CSV table of C-alpha atoms in Angstrom, one decimal:
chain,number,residue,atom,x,y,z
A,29,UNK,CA,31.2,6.3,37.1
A,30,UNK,CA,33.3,8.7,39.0
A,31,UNK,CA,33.4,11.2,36.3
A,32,UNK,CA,29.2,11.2,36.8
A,33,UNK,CA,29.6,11.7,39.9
A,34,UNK,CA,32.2,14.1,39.9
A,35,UNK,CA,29.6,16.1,37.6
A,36,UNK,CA,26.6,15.4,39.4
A,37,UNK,CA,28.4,16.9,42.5
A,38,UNK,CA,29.3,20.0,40.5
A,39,UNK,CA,25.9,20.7,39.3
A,40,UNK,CA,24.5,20.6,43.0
A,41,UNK,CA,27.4,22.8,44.5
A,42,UNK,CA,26.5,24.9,41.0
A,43,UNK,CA,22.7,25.1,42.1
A,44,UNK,CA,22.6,25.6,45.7
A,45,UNK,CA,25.2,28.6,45.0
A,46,UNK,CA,22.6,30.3,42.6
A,47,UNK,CA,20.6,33.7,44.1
A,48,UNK,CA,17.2,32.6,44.0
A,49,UNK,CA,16.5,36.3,42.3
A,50,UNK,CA,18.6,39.9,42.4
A,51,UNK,CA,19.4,41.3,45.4
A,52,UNK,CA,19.9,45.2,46.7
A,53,UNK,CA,23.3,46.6,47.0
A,54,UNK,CA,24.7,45.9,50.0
A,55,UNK,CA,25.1,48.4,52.9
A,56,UNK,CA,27.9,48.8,56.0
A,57,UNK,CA,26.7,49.4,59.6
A,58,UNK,CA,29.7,50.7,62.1
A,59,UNK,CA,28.5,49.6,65.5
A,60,UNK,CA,29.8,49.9,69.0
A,61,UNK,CA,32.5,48.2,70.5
A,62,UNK,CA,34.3,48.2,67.0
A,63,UNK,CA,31.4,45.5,66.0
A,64,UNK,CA,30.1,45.9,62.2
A,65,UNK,CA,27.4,44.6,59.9
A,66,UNK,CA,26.0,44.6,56.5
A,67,UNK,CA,22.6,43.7,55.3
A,68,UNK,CA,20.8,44.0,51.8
A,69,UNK,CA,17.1,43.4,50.8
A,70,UNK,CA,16.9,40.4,48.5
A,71,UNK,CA,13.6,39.9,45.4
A,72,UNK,CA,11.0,38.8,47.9
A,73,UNK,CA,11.6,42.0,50.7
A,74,UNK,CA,13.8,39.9,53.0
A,75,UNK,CA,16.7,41.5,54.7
A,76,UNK,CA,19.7,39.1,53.9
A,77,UNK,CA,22.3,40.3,57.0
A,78,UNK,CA,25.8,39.2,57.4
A,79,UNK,CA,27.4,39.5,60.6
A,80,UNK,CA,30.8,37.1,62.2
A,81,UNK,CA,31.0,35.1,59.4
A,82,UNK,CA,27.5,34.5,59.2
A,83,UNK,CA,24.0,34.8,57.2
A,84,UNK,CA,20.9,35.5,58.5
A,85,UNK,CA,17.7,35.9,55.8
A,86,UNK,CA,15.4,37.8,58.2
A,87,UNK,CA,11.3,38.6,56.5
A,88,UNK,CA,9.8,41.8,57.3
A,89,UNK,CA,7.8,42.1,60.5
A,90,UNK,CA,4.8,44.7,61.7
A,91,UNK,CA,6.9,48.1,63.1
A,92,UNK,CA,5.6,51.0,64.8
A,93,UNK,CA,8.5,52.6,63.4
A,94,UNK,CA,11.1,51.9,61.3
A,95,UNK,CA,12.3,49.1,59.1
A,96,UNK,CA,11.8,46.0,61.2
A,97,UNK,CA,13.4,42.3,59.8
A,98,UNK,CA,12.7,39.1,61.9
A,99,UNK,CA,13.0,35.5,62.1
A,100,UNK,CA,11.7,34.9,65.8
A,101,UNK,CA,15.6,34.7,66.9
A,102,UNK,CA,17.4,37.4,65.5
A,103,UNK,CA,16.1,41.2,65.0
A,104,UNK,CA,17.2,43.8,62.5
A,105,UNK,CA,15.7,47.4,63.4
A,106,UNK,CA,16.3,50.8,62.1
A,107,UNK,CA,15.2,53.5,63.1
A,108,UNK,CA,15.7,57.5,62.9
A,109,UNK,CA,19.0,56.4,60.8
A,110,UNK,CA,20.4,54.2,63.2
A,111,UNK,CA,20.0,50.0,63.3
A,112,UNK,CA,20.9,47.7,66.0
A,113,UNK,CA,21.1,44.1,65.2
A,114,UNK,CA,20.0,41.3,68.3
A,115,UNK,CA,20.6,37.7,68.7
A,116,UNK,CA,23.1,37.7,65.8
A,117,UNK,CA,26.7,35.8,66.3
A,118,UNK,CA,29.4,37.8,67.6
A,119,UNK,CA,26.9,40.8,69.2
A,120,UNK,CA,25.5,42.7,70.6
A,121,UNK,CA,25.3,44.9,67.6
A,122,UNK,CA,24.3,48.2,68.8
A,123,UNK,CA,24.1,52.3,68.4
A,124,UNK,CA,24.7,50.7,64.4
A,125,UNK,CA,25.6,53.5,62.2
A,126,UNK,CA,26.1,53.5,58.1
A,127,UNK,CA,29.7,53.1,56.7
């Protein structure tokens, strides 16, 4: 019984670890006030950012300029080669630069 377990266990820790698809390579942002960011675009167009220890899976959003991720709480925008990141943990991330 506890070897069944054991294994059913593995096999959900197993699946819930698997990418649901391929993912971009991953870029750096440099921000101010020695804060820093990365973000890549995952199969379905989201921006998958990682900021403080945490992940945020934010889905394209209508821009006037720019790229332009959202999930109603936190905001990834970049524009003219800069990004600034808002409502992330550990921010504000802002005057974002790459590397």
């Amino acid at each position: 019984m506890k070897k069944t377990f054991a294994a059913l266990a593995l096999l959900a820790l197993a699946s819930a670890c698997a990418s649901s698809g391929s993912s971009g390579p991953r870029t750096d942002w440099s921000c101010a006030e020695g804060r820093a960011f990365s973000l890549r675009y995952n199969a379905q167009g989201a921006a998958e950012v990682f900021a403080a220890g945490r992940t945020y899976t934010l889905p394209q959003v209508q821009s006037g300029s720019g790229a332009r991720y959202s999930d109603g709480a936190v905001e990834y925008w970049e524009h003219s080669g800069e990004a600034t990141l808002n409502g992330a943990f550990g921010g504000p991330y802002a005057n974002c630069r790459r590397g």
